[in-house]
Backbone as a printed PyTorch tensor [residue, N CA C, xyz], in Angstrom:
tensor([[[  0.8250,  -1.1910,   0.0000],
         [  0.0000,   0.0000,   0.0000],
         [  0.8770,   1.2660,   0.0000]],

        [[  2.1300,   1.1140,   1.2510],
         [  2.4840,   2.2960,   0.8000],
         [  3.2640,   2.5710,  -0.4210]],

        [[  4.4170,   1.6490,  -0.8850],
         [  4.5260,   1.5910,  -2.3080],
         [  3.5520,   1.8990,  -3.3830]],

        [[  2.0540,   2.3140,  -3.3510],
         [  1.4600,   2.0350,  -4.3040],
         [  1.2820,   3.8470,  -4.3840]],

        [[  1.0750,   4.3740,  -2.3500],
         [  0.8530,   5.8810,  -2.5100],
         [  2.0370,   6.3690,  -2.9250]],

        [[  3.2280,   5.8060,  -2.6790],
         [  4.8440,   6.3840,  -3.2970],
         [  4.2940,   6.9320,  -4.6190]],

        [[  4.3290,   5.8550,  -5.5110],
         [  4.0970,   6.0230,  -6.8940],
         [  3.4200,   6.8060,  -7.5370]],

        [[  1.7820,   6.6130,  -6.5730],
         [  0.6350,   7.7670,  -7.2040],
         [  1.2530,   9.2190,  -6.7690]],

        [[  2.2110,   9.1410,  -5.4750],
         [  3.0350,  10.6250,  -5.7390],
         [  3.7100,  11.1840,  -6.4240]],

        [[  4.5280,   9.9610,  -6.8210],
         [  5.5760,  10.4680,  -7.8230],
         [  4.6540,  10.8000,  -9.1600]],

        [[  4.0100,   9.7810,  -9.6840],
         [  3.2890,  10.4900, -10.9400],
         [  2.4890,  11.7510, -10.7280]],

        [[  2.2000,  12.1420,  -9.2350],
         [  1.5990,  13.4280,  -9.4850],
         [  2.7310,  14.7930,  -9.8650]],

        [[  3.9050,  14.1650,  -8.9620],
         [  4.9920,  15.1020,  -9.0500],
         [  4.9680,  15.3250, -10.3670]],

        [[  5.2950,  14.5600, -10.9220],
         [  5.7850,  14.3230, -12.5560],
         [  5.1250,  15.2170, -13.3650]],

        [[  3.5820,  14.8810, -13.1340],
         [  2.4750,  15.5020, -13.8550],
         [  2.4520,  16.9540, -13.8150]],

        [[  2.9250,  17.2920, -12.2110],
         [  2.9150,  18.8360, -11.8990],
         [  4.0410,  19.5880, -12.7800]],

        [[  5.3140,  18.6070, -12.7850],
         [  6.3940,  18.8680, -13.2250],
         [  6.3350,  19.9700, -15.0080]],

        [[  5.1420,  18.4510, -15.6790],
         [  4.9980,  18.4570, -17.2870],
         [  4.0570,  20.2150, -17.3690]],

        [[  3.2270,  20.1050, -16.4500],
         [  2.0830,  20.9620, -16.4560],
         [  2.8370,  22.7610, -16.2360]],

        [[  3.9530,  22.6780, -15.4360],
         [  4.5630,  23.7280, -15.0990],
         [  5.7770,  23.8580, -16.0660]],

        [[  6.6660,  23.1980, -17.4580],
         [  7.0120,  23.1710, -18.1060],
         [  5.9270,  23.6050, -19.6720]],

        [[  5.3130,  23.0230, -19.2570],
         [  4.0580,  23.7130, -20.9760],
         [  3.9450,  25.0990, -20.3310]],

        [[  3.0430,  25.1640, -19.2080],
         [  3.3410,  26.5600, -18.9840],
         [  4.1400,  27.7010, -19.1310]],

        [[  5.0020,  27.1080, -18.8270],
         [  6.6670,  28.2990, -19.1130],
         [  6.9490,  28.7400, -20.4220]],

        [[  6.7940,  27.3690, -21.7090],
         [  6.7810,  27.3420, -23.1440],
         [  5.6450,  28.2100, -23.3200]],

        [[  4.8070,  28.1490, -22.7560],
         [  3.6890,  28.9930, -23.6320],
         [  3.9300,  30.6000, -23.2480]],

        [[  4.4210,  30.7170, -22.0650],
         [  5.0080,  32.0330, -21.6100],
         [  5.7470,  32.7810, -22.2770]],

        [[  6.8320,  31.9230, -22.3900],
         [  8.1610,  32.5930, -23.0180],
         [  8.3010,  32.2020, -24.4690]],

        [[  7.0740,  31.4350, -24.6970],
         [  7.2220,  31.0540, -26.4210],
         [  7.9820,  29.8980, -26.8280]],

        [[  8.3920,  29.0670, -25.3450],
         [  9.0490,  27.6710, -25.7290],
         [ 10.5130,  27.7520, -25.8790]],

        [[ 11.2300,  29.2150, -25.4100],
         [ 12.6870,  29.3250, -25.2600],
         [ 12.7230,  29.9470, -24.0030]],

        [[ 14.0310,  29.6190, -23.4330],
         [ 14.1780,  30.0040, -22.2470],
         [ 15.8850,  30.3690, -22.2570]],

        [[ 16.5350,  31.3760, -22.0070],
         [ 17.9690,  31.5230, -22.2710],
         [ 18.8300,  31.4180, -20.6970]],

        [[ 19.9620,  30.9210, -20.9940],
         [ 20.4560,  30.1870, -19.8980],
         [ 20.8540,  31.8660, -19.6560]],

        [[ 21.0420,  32.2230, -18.1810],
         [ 22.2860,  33.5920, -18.2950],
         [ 22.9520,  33.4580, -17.4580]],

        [[ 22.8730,  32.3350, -16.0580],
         [ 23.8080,  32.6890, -14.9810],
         [ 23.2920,  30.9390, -14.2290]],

        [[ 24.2060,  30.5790, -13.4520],
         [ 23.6800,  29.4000, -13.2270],
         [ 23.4600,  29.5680, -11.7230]],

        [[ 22.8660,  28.8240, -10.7020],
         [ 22.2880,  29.3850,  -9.2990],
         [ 23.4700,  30.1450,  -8.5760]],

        [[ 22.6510,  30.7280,  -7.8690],
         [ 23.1940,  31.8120,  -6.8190],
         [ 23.9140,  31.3430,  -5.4650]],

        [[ 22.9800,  30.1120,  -5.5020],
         [ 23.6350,  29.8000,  -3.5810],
         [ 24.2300,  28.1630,  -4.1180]],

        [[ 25.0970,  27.9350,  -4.4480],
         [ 25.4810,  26.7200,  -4.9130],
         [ 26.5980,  26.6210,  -3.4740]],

        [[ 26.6690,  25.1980,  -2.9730],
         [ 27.3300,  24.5040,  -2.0420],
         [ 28.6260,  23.7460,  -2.2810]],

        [[ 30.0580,  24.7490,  -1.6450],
         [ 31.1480,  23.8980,  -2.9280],
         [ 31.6370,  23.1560,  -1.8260]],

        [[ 31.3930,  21.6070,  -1.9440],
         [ 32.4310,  20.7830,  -1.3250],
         [ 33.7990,  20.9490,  -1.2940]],

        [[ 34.0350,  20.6470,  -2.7420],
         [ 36.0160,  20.7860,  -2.6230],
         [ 36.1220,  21.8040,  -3.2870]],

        [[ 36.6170,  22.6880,  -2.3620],
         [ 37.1710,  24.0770,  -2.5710],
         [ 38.6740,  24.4220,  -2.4940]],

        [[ 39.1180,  23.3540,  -2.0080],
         [ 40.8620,  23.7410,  -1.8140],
         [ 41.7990,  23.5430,  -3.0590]],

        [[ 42.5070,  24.2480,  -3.0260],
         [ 43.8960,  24.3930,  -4.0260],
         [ 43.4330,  24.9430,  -5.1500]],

        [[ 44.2060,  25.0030,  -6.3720],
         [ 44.3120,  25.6510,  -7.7190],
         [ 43.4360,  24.6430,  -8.7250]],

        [[ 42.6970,  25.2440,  -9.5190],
         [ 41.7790,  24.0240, -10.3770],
         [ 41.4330,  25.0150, -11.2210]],

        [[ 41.8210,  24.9260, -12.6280],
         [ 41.5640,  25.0680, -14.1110],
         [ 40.5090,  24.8230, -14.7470]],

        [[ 39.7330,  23.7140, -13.8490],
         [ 38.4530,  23.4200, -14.6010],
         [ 37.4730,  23.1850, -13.3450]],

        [[ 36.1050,  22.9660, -13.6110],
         [ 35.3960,  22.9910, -12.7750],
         [ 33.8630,  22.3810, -13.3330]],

        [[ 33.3380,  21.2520, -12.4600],
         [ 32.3910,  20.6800, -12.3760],
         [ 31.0860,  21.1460, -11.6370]],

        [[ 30.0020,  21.1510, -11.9040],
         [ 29.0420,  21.3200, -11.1280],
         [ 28.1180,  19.6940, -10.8820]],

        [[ 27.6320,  19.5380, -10.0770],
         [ 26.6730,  18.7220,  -9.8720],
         [ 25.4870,  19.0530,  -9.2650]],

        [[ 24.6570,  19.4650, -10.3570],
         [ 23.5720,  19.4680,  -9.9320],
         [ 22.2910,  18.5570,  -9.5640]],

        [[ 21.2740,  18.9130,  -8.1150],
         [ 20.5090,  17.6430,  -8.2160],
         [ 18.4990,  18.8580,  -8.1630]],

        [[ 18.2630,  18.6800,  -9.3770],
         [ 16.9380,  19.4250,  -9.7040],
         [ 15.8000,  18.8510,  -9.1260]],

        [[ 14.8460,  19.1050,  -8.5330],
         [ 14.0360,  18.5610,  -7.4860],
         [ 12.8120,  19.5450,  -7.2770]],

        [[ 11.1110,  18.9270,  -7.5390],
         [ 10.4040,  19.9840,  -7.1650],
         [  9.8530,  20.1930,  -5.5000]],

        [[  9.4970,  20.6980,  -5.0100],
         [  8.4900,  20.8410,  -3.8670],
         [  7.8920,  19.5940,  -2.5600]],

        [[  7.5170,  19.0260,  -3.6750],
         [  7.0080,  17.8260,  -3.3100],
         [  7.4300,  16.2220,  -1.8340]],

        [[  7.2220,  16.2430,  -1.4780],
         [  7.7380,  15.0000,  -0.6000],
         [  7.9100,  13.6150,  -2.1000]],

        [[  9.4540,  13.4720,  -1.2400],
         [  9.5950,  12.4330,  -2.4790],
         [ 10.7450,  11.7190,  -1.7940]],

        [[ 10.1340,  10.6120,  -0.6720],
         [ 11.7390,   9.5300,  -0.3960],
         [ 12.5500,   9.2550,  -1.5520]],

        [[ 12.2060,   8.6220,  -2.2270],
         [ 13.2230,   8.1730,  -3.5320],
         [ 14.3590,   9.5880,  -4.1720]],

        [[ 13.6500,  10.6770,  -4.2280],
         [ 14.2630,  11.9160,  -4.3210],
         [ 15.2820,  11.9280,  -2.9440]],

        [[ 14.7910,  11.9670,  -2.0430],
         [ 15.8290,  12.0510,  -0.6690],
         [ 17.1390,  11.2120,  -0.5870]],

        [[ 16.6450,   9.8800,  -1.3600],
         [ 17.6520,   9.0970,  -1.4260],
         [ 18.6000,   9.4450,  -2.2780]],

        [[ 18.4340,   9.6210,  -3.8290],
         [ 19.3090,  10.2600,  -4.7170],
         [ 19.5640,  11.1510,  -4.2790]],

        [[ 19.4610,  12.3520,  -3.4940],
         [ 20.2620,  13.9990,  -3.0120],
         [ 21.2710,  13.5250,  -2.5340]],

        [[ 21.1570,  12.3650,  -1.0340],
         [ 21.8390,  11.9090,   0.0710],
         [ 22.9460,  11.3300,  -0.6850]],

        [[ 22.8240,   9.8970,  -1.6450],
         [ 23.8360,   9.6300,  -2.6380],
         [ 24.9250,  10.1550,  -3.3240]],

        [[ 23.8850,  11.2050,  -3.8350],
         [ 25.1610,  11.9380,  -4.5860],
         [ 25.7110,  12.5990,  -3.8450]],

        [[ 25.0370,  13.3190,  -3.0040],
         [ 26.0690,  14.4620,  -1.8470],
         [ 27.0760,  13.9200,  -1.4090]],

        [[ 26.8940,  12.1940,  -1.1730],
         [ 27.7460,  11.4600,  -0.1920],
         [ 28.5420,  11.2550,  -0.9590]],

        [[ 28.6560,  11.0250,  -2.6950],
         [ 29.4500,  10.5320,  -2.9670],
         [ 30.2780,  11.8510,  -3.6690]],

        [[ 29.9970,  12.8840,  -3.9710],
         [ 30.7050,  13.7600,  -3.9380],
         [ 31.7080,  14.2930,  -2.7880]],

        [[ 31.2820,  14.3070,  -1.5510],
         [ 32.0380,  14.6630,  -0.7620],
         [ 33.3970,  13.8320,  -0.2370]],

        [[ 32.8760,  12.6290,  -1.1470],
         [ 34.0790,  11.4930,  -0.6670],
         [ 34.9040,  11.1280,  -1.9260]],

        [[ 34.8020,  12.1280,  -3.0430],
         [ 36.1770,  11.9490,  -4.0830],
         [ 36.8770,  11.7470,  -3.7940]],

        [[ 38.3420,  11.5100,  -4.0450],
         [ 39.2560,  11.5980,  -3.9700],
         [ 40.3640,  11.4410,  -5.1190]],

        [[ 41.3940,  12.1840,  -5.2000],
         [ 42.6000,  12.8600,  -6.1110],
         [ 42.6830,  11.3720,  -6.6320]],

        [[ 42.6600,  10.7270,  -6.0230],
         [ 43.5410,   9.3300,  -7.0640],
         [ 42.3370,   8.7390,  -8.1150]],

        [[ 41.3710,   8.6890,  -8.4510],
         [ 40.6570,   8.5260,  -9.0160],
         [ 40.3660,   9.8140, -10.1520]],

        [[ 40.8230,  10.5310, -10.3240],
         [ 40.9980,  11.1970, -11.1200],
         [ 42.7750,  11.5780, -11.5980]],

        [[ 43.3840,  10.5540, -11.5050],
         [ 44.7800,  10.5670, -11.7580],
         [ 45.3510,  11.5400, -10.2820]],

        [[ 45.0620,  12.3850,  -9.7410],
         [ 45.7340,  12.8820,  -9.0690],
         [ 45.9510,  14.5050,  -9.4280]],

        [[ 44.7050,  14.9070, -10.6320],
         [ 44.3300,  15.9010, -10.7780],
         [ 42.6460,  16.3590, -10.3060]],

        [[ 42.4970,  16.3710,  -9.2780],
         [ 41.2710,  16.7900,  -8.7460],
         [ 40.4420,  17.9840,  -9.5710]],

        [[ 39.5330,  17.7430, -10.2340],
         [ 38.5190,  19.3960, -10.5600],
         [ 38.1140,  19.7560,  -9.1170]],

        [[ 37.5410,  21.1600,  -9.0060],
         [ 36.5180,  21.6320,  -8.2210],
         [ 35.5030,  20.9480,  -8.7330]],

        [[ 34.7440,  20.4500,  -7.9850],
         [ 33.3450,  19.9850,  -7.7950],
         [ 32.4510,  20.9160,  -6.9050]],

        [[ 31.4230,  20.9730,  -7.7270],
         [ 30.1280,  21.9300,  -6.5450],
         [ 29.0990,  21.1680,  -7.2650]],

        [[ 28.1840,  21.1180,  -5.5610],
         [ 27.5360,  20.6650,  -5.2790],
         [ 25.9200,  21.5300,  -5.6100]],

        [[ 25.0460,  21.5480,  -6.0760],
         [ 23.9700,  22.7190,  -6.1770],
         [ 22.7450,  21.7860,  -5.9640]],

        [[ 21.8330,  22.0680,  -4.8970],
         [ 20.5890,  21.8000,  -5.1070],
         [ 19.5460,  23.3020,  -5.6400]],

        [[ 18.4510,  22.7680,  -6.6950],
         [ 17.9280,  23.5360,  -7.0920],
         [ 16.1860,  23.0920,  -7.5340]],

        [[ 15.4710,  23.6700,  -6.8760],
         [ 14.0620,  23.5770,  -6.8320],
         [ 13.8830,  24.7070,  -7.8600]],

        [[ 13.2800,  23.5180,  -9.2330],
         [ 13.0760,  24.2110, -10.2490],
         [ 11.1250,  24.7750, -10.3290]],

        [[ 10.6050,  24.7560,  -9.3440],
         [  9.5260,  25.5600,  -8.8770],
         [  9.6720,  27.3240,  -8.0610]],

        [[ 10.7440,  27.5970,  -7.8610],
         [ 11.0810,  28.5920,  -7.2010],
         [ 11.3170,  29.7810,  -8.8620]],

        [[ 10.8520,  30.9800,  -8.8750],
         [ 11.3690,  31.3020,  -9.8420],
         [ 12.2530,  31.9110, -10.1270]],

        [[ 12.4670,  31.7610, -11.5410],
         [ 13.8250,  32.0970, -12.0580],
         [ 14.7870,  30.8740, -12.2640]],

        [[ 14.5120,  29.4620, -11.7440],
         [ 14.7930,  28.6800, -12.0350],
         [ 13.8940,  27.0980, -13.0440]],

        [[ 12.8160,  27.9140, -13.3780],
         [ 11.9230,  27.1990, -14.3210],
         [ 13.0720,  26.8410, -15.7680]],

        [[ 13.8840,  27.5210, -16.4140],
         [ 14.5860,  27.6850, -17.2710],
         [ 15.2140,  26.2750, -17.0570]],

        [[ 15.4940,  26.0140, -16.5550],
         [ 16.4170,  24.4230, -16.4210],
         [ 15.6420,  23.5390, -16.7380]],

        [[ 14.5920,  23.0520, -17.0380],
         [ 13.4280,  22.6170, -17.3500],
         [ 13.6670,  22.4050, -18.6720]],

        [[ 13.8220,  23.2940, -19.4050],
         [ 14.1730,  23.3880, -20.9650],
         [ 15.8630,  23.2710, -20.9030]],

        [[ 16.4020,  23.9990, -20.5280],
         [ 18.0230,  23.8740, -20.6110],
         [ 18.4430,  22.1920, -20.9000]],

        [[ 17.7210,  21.7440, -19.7780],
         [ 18.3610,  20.2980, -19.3410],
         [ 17.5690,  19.0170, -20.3200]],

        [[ 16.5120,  19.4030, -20.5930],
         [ 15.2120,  18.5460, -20.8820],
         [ 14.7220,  18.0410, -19.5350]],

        [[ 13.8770,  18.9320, -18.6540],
         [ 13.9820,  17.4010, -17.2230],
         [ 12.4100,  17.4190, -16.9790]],

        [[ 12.2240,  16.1420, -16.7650],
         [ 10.6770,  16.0710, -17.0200],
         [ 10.0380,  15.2000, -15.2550]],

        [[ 11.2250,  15.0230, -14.4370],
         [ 11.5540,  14.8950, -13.3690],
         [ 12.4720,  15.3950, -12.2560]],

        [[ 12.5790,  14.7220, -11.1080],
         [ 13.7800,  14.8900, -10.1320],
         [ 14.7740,  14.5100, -10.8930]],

        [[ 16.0080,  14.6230, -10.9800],
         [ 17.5040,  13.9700, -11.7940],
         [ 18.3040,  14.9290, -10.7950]],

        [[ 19.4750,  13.9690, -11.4630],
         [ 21.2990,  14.9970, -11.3560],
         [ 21.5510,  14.9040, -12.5690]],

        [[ 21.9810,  16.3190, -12.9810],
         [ 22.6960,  16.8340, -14.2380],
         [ 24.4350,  17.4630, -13.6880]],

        [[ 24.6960,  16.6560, -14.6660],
         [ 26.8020,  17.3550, -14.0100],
         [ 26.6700,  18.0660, -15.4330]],

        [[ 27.9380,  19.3790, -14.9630],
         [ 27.7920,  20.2230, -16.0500],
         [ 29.5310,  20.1970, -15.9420]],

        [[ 29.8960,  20.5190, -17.2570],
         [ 31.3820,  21.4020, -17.0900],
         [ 31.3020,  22.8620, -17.1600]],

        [[ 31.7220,  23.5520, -16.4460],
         [ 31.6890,  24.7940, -15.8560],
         [ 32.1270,  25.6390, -16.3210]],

        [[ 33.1360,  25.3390, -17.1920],
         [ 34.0520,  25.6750, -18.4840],
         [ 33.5210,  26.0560, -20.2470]],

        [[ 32.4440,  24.8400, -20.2230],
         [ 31.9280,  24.6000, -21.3650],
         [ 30.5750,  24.4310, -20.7940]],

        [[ 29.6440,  25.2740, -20.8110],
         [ 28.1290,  24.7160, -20.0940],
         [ 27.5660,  24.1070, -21.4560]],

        [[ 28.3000,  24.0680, -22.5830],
         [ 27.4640,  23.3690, -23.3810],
         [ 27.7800,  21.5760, -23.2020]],

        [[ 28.4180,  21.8410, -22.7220],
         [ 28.7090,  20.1590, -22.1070],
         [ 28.3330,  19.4810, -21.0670]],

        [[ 27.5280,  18.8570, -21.3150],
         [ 26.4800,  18.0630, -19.6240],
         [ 26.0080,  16.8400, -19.7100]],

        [[ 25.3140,  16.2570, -18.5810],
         [ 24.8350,  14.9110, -18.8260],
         [ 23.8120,  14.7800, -17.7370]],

        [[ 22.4770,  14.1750, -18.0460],
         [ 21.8860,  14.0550, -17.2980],
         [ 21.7430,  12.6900, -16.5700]],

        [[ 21.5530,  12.3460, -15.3350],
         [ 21.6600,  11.0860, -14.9480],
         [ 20.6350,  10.1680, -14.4950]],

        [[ 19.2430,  10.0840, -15.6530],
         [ 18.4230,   9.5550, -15.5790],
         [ 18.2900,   7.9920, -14.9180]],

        [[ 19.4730,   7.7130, -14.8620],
         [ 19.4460,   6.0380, -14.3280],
         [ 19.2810,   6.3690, -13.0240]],

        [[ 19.3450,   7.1790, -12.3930],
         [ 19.6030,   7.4900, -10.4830],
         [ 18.1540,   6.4590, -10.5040]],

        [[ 17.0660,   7.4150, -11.1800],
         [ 15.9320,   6.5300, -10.3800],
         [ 15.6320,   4.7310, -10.2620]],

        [[ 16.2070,   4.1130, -11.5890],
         [ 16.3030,   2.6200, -11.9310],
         [ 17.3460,   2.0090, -10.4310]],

        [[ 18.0920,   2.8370, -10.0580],
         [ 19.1220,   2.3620,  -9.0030],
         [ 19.0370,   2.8580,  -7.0900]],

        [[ 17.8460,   3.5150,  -7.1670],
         [ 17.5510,   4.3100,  -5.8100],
         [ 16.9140,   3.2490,  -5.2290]],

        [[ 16.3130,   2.0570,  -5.2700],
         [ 16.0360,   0.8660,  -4.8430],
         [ 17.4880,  -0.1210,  -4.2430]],

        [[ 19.1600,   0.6320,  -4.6280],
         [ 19.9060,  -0.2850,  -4.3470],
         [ 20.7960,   1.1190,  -3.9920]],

        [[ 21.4010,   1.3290,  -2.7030],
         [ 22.3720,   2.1240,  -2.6880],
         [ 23.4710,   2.0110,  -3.0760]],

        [[ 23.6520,   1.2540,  -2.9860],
         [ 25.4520,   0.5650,  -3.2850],
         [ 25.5610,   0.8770,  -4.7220]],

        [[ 24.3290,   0.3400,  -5.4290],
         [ 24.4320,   0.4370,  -7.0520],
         [ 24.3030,   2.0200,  -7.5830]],

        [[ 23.9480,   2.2740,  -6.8220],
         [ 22.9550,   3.9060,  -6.9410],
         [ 24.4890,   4.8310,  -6.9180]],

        [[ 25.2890,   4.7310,  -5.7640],
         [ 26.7590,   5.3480,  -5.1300],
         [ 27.4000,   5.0750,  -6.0870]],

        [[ 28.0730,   3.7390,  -6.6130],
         [ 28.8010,   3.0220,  -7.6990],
         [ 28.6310,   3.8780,  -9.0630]],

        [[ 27.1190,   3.8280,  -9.3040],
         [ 26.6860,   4.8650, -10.8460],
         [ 27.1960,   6.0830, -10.6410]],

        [[ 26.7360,   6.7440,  -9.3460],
         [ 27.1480,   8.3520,  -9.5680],
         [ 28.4290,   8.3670,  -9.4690]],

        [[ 29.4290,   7.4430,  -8.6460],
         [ 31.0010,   8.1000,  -8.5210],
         [ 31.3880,   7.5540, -10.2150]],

        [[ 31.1080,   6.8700, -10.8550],
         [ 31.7930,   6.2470, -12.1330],
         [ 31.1230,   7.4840, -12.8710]],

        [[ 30.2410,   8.1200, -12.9450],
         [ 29.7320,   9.0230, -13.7750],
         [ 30.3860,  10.0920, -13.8520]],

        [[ 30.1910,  10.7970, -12.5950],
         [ 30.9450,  12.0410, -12.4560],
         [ 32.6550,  11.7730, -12.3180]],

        [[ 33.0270,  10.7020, -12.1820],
         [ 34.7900,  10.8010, -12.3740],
         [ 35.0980,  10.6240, -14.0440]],

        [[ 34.2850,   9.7150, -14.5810],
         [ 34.3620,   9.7550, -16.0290],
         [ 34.2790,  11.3180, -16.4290]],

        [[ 32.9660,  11.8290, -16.3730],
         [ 32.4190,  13.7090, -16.6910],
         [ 33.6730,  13.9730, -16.5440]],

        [[ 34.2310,  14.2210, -15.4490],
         [ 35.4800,  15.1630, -14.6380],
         [ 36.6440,  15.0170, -15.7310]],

        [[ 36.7190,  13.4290, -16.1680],
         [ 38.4990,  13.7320, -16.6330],
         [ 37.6840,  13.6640, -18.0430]],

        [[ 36.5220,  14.7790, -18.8790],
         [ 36.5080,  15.1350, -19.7560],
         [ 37.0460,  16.5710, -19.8750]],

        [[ 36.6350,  17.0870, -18.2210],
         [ 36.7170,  18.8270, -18.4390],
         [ 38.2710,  19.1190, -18.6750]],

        [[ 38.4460,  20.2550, -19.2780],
         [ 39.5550,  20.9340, -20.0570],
         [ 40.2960,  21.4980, -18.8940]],

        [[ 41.9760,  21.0050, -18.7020],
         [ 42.4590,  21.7000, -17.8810],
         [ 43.2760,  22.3860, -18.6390]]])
């Protein structure tokens, strides 16, 4: 039963999600221009000299959503526990950003990203035309281990793309 109200939440989320995305298109005419990326972003690794720079973002609406709680907690955890040797021993800055794309001024990511849900999108910081969204989180939020495993192989792969 409660698995069943999970679900009918999440599809409402979803639904709210689609409903507040047509909206915006019909607003702005179906373009939305990127100009600045959030304001209060959370930088884990901040120390030393770094040439390039990662963001990880995790987009999320309003809503009560365990499965969402679980993917934030994941990735946060597994960001904060990089480490230099897994990236050869050239560390990027990594930041961390949560962003509730119901708040405005952040509807634009919606279109930027394509996101038609909760996700993590890693960006290079360098090149914002370069990103990836990480639609598998939700197929793997049923298994932490698998869930941790996806995001650190994701974002260390992303990382030793960005340009130092």
């Amino acid at each position: 039963m409660k698995r069943l109200i999970g679900i009918i939440l999440l599809v409402f989320a979803a639904a709210g999600f689609l409903v507040a995305a047509k909206d915006i298109a019909r607003v702005h005419g179906g373009s939305v221009s990127v100009d600045h990326l959030p304001q209060r972003p959370q930088i884990i690794n901040s120390t030393g000299h770094y040439s390039c720079g990662v963001e990880v973002f995790f987009f999320y609406v309003s809503a009560e959503c365990p499965t969402c709680d679980i993917i934030r907690d994941e990735a946060s955890e597994v960001i904060g526990s990089l480490e230099k040797d897994e990236f050869g021993g050239d560390l990027p800055r990594i930041i961390w950003s949560e962003v509730n794309v119901q708040e405005p001024g952040n509807e634009k990511y919606i279109f930027d990203y394509g996101l038609y849900t909760t996700t993590i999108v890693v960006l290079d910081r360098n090149n914002p035309e370069r990103w990836k969204r990480l639609d598998e989180v939700w197929n793997l939020a049923s298994n932490r281990d698998r869930l941790s495993d996806f995001l650190r192989s994701e974002i260390v792969e992303f990382s030793k793309g960005c340009k130092r």
